Short mmCIF file of C-alpha atoms and ligand atoms in Angstrom, two decimals:
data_model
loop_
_atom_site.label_atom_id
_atom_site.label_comp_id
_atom_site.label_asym_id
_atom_site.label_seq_id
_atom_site.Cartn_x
_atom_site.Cartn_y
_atom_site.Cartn_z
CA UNK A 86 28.34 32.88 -87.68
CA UNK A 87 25.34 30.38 -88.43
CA UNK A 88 25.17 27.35 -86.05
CA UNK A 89 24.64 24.27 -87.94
CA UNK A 90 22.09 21.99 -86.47
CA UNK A 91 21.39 18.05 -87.19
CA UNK A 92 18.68 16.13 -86.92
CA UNK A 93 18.22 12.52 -86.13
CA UNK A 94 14.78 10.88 -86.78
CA UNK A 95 12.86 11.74 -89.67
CA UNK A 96 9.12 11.81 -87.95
CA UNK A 97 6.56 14.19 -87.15
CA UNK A 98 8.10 15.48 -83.94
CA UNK A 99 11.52 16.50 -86.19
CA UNK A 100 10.31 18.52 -88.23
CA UNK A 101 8.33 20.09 -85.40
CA UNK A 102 11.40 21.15 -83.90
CA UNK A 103 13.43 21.59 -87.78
CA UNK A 104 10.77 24.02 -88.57
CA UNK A 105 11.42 26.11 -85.13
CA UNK A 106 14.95 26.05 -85.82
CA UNK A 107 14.94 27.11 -89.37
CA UNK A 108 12.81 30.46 -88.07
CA UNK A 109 15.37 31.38 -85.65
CA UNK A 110 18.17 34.13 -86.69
CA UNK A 111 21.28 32.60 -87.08
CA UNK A 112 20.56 29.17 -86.74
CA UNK A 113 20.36 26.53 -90.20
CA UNK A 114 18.75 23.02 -90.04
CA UNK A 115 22.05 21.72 -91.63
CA UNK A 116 21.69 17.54 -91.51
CA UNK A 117 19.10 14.84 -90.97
CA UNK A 118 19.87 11.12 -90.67
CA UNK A 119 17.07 8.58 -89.81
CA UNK A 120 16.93 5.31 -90.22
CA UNK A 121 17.18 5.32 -94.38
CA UNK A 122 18.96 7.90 -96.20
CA UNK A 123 15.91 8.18 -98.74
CA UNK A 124 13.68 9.73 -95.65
CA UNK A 125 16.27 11.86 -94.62
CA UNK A 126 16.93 13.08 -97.85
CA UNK A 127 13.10 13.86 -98.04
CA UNK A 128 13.10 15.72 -94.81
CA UNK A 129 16.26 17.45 -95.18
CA UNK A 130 14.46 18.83 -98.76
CA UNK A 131 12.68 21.21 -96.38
CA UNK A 132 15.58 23.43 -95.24
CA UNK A 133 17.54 25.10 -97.75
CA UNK A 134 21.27 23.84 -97.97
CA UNK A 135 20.44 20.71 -95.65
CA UNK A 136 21.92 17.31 -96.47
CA UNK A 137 20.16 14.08 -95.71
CA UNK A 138 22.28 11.05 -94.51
CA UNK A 139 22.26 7.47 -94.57
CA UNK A 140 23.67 7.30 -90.34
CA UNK A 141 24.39 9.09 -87.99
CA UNK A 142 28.29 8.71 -88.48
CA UNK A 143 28.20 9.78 -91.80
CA UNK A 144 26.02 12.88 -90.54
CA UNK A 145 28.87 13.35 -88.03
CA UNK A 146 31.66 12.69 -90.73
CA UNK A 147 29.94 14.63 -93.85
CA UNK A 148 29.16 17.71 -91.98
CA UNK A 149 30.59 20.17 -89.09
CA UNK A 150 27.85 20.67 -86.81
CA UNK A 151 27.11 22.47 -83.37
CA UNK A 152 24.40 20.41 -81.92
CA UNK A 153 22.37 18.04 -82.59
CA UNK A 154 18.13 16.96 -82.10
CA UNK A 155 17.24 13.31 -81.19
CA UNK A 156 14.05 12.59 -82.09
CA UNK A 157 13.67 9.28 -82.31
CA UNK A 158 11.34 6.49 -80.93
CA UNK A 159 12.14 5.38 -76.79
CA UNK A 160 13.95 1.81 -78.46
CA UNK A 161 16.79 3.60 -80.75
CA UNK A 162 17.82 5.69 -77.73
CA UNK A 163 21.50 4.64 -76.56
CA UNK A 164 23.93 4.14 -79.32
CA UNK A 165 22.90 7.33 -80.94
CA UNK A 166 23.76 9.88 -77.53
CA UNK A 167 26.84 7.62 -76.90
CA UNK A 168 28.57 8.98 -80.19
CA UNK A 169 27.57 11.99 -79.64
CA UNK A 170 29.44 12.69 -76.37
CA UNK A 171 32.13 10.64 -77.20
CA UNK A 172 32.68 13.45 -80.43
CA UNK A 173 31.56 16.41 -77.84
CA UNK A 174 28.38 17.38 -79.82
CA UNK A 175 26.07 18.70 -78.06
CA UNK A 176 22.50 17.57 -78.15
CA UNK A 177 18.85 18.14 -77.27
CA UNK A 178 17.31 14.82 -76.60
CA UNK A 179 13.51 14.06 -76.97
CA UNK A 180 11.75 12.58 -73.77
CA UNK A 181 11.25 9.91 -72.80
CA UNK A 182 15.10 8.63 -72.44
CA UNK A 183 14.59 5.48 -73.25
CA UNK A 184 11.74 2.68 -72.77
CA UNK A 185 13.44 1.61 -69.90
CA UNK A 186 15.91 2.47 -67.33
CA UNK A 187 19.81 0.98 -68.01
CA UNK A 188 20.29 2.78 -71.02
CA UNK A 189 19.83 6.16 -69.59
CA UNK A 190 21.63 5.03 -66.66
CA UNK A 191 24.75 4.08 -69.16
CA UNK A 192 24.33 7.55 -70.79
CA UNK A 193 24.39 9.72 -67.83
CA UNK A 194 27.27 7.78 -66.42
CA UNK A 195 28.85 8.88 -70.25
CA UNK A 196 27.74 12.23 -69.37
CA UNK A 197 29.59 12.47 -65.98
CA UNK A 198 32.62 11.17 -67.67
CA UNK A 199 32.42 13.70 -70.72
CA UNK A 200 30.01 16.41 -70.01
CA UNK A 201 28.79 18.69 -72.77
CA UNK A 202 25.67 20.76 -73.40
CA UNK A 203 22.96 19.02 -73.54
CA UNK A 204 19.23 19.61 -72.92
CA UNK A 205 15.77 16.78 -72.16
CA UNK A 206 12.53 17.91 -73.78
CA UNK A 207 10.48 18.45 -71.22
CA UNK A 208 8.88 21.36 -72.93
CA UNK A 209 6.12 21.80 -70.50
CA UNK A 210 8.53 23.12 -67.75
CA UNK A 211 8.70 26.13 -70.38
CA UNK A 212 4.87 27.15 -69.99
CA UNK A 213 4.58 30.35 -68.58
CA UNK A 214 1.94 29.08 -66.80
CA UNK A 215 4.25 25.96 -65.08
CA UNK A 216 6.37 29.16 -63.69
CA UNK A 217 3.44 31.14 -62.82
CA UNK A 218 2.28 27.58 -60.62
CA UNK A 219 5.43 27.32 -59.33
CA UNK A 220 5.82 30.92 -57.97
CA UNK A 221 2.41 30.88 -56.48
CA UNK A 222 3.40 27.86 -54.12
CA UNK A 223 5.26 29.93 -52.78
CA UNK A 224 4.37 30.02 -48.95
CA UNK A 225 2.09 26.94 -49.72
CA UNK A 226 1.83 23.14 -48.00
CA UNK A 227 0.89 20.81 -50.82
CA UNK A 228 -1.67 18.13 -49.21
CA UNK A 229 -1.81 15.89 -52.51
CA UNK A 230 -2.15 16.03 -56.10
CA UNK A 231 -3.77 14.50 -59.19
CA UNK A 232 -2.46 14.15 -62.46
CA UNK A 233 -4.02 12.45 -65.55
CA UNK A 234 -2.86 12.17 -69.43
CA UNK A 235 -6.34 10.86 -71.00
CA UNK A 236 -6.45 9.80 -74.37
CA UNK A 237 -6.65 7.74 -77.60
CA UNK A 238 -3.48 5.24 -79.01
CA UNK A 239 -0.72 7.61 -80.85
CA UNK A 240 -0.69 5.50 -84.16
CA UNK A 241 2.93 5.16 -85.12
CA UNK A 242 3.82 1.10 -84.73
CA UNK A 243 6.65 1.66 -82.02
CA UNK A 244 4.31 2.93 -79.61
CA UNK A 245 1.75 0.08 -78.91
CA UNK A 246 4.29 -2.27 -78.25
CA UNK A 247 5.93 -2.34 -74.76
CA UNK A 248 9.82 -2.79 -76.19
CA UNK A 249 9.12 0.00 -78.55
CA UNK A 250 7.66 2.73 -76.28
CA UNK A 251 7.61 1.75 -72.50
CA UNK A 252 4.10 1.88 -72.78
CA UNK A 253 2.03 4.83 -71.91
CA UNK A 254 3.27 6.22 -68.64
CA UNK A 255 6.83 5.91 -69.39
CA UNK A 256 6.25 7.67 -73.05
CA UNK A 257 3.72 10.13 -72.29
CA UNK A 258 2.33 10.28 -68.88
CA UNK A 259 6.32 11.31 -68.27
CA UNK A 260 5.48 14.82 -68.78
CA UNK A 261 3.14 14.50 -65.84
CA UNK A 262 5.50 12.77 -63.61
CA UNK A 263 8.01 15.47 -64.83
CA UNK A 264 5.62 18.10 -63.53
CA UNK A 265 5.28 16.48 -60.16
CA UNK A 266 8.57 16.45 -59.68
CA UNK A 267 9.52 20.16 -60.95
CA UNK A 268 6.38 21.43 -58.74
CA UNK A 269 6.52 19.49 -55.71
CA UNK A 270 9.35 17.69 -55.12
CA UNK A 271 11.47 14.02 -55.69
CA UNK A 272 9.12 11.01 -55.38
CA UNK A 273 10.27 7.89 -52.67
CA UNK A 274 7.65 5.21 -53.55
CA UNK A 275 5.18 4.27 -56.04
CA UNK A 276 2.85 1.43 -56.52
CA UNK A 277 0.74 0.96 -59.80
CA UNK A 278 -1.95 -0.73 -61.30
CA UNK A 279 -2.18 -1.68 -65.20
CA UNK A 280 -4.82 -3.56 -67.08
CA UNK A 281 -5.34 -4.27 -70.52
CA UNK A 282 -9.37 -3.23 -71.54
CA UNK A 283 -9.67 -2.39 -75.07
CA UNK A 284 -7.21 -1.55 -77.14
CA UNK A 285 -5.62 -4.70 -77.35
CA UNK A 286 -8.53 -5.93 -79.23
CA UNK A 287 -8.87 -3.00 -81.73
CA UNK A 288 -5.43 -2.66 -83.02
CA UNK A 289 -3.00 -5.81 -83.81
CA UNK A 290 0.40 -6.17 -82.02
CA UNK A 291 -0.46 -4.53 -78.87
CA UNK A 292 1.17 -5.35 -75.90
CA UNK A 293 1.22 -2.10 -73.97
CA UNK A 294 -1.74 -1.71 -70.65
CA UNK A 295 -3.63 0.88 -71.81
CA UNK A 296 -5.27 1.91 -68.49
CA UNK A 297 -3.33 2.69 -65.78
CA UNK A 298 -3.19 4.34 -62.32
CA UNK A 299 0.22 5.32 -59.94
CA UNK A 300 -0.07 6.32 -56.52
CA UNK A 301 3.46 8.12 -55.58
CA UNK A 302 4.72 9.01 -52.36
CA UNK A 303 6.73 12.28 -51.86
CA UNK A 304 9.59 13.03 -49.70
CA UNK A 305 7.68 15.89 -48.62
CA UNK A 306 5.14 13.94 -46.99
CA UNK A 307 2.82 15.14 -49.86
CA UNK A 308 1.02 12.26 -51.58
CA UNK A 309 -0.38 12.02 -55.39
CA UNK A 310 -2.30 9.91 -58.12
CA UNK A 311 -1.35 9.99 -61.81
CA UNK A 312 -3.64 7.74 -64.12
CA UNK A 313 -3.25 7.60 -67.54
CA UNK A 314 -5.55 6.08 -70.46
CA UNK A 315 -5.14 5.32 -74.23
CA UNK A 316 -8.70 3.55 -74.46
CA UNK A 317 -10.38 7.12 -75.41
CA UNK A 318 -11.59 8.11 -79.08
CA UNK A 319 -9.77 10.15 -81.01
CA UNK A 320 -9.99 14.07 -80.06
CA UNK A 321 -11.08 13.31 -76.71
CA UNK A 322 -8.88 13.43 -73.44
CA UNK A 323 -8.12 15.64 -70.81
CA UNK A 324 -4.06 16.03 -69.57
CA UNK A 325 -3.21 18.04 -66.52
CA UNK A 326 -1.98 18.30 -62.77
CA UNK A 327 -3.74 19.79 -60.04
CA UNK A 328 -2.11 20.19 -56.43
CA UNK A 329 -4.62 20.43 -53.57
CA UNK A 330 -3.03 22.98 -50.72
CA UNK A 331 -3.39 24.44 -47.57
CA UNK A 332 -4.53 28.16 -49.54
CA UNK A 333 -6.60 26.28 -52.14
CA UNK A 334 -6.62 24.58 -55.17
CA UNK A 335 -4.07 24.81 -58.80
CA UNK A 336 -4.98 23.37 -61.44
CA UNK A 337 -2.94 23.31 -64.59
CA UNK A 338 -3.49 22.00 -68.20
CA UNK A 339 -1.73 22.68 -70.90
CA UNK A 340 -4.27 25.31 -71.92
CA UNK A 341 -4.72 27.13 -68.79
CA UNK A 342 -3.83 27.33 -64.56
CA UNK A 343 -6.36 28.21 -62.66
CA UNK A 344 -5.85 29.41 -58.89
CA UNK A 345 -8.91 28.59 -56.39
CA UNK A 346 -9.11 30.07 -53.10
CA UNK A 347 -11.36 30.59 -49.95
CA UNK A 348 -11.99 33.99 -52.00
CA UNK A 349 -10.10 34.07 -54.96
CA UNK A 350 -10.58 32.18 -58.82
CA UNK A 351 -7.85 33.30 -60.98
CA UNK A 352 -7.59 31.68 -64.75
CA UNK A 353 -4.32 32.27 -66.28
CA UNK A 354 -4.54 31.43 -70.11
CA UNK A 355 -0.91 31.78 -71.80
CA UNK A 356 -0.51 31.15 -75.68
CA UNK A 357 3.04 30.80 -75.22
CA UNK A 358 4.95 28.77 -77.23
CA UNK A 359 7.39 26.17 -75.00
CA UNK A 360 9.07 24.11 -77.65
CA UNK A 361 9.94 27.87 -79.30
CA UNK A 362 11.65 28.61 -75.34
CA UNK A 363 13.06 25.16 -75.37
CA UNK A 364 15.44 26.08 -77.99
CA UNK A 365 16.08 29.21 -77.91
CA UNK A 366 17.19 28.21 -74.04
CA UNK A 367 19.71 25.40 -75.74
CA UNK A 368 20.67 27.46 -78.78
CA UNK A 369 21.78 30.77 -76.63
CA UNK A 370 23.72 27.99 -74.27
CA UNK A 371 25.81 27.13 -77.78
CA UNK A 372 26.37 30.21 -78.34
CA UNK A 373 27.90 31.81 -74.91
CA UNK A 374 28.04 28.52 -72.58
CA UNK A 375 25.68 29.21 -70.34
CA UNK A 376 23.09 26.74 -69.65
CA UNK A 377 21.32 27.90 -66.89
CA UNK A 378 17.91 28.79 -69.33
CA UNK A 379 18.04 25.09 -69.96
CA UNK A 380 14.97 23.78 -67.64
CA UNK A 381 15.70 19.81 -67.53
CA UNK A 382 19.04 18.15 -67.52
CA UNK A 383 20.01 14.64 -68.89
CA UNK A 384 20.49 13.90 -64.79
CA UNK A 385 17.46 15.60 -63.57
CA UNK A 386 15.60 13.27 -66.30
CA UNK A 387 16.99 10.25 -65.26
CA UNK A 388 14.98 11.14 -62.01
CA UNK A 389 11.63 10.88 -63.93
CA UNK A 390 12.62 7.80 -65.67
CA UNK A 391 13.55 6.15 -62.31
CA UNK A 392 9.79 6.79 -61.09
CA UNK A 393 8.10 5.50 -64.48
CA UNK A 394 10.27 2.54 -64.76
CA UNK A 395 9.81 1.82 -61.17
CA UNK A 396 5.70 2.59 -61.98
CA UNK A 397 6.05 -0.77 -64.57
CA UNK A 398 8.06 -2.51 -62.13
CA UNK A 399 5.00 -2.49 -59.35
CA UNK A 400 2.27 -3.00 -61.73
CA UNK A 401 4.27 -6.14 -62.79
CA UNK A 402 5.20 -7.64 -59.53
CA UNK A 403 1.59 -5.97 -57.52
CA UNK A 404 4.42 -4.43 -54.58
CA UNK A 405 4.74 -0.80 -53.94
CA UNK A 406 8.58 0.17 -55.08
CA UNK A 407 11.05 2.31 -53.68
CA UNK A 408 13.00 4.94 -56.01
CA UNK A 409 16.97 5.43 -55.19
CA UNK A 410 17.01 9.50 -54.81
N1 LIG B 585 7.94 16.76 -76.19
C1 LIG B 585 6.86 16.51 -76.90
O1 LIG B 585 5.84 17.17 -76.78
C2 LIG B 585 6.87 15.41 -77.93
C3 LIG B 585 5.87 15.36 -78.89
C4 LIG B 585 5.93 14.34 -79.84
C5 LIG B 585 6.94 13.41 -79.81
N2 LIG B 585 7.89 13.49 -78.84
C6 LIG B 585 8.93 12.46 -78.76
O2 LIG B 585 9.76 12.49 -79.90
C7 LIG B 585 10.16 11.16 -80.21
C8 LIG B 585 9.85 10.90 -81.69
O3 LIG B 585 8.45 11.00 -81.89
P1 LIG B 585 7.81 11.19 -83.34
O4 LIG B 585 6.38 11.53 -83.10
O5 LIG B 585 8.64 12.08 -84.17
O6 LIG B 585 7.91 9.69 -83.89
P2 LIG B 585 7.88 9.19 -85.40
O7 LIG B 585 7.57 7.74 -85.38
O8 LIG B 585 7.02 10.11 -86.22
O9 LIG B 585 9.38 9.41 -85.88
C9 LIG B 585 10.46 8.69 -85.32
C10 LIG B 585 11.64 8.75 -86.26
O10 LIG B 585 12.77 8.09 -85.68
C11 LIG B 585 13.42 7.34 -86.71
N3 LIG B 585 14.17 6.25 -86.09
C12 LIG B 585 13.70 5.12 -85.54
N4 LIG B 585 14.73 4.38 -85.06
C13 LIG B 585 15.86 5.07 -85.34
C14 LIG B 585 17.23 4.81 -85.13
N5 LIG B 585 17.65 3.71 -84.51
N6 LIG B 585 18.13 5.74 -85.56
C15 LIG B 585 17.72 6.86 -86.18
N7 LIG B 585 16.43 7.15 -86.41
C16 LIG B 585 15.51 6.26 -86.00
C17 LIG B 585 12.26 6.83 -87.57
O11 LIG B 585 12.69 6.49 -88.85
C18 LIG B 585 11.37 8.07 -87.59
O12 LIG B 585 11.82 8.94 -88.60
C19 LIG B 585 9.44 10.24 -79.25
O13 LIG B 585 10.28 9.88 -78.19
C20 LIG B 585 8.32 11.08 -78.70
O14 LIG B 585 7.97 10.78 -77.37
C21 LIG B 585 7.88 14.47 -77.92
#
């Protein structure tokens, strides 16, 4: 039998994911609500037999579905995953969790209480090249790393201001943090410096930084710096994580991992899809129950929120902060 999938959020990053869902066997893009039933209507045009609606509880009441994707802005996150696990519907949920940290902290407490299947998209832990990384520190000592998302303003209105998005490092940078943490280990202090250079003065309504750089402390012993910009032109940036060890040098990007040693350069270039092995992780965990191809739990992703909150928290107050592990 067909599993029925809804969508909440009507933006570019749905129909990224309703498109991927439509192509798999067996699975139907069934619902989208959103935040008017005229743009869910419009997006739900797209996949044959899906029904746009005006909420989220009429989604939930009009229709019998098996999961569903949030992909909504960092502000509208809360409400939305509460009704979900109070009906048991599963969900995949969009990173970041929320622009800040008590509503994810509400959620997972939800989630303890009720769980269900549920996934976080923190696609890049899919990468081929992420578990390629990962396997070759194998028999490593990380020293430090560096990590940088470098780039220009995303222009949808939520994201420039600081109630809407988090700002950059919570929103984006995340998937960095994520990284860090997935590669080499849980994070015990931070301490980070914002500033506000250019964008404010280019765009109206901004009240995100839009340079920033985090110096984290790892329970390891390991150290790292992740910086992040939004100050950069259009088509120009550079994102990636590079860990500095004992045996040499890895570098990722999203394009490519490269493996330096005393004697060795190794460039690993995978074309592999991750939001494809994102779902098809959460979609074979519907169907049979087990979750264990499912790369980033709700809890696990609380973790990462905890260090990019706590990242605002010291660029606010100028103090280094601790994060509760
Ligand atoms: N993993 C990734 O690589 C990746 C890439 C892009 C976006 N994202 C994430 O996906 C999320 C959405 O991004 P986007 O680019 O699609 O944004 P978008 O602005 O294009 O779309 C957001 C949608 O959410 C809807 N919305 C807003 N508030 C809502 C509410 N309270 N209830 C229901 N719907 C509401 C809006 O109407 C809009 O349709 C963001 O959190 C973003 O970080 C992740």
């Amino acid at each position: 039998m067909d599993l029925n999938i809804g969508i909440v959020g009507t933006g570019w990053f749905s129909k990224v994911h309703g498109d991927i869902l439509a192509g798999m066997d067996g699975v139907r893009v069934a619902a989208v609500s959103g935040t008017s039933l005229a743009k869910a209507e419009s997006l739900a045009e797209r996949y044959p037999g899906a029904r746009g609606f005006a909420t989220l509880k009429d989604m939930l009441d009009g229709t019998k579905l098996d999961a569903v994707y949030l992909c909504v802005p960092p502000m509208a996150h809360g409400e939305i995953e509460a009704e979900l696990i109070e009906r048991g519907v599963p969900f995949l949920v969009e990173k970041p969790l929320a622009a800040e940290l008590s509503t994810p902290l509400e959620i997972l407490n939800r989630l303890e209480q009720k769980p269900l299947i549920h996934s976080v998209g923190y696609h890049f832990r899919y990468k081929a090249s992420i578990q390629k990384l990962k396997e070759a520190l194998e028999g490593r000592v990380i020293g430090m790393a560096l990590g940088a998302w470098m780039g220009d303003m995303p222009q949808v209105s939520w994201w420039r201001r600081q109630e809407g998005s988090g700002g950059q490092f919570i929103e984006q940078t995340t998937h960095i943090v994520d990284l860090l943490r997935y590669t080499a280990g849980e994070v015990e202090e931070v301490y980070a410096s914002y500033a506000n250079r250019v964008v404010h003065n280019r765009f109206e309504n901004v009240s995100v930084p839009d340079v920033g750089t985090v110096t984290l402390k790892l329970k390891s012993g390991a150290i790292a710096n992740i910086s992040n910009t939004c100050v950069l032109p259009g088509g120009v940036g550079e994102v990636g994580l590079s860990l500095y060890t004992d045996k040499g040098i890895l570098g990722w990007n999203p394009d490519r991992l490269e493996i330096t040693g005393a004697e060795e350069k190794n460039t690993y270039t995978m074309n592999d899809n991750p939001y494809m092995k994102e779902s098809e992780a959460f979609i074979h965990a519907l169907r049979t129950g087990d979750s264990s191809g499912i790369l980033s739990s709700y809890a696990d992703a609380v973790r990462t929120q905890r260090v990019t909150c706590a990242a605002l928290e010291s660029a606010a107050s100028g103090k280094p902060v601790q994060i509760e592990n």
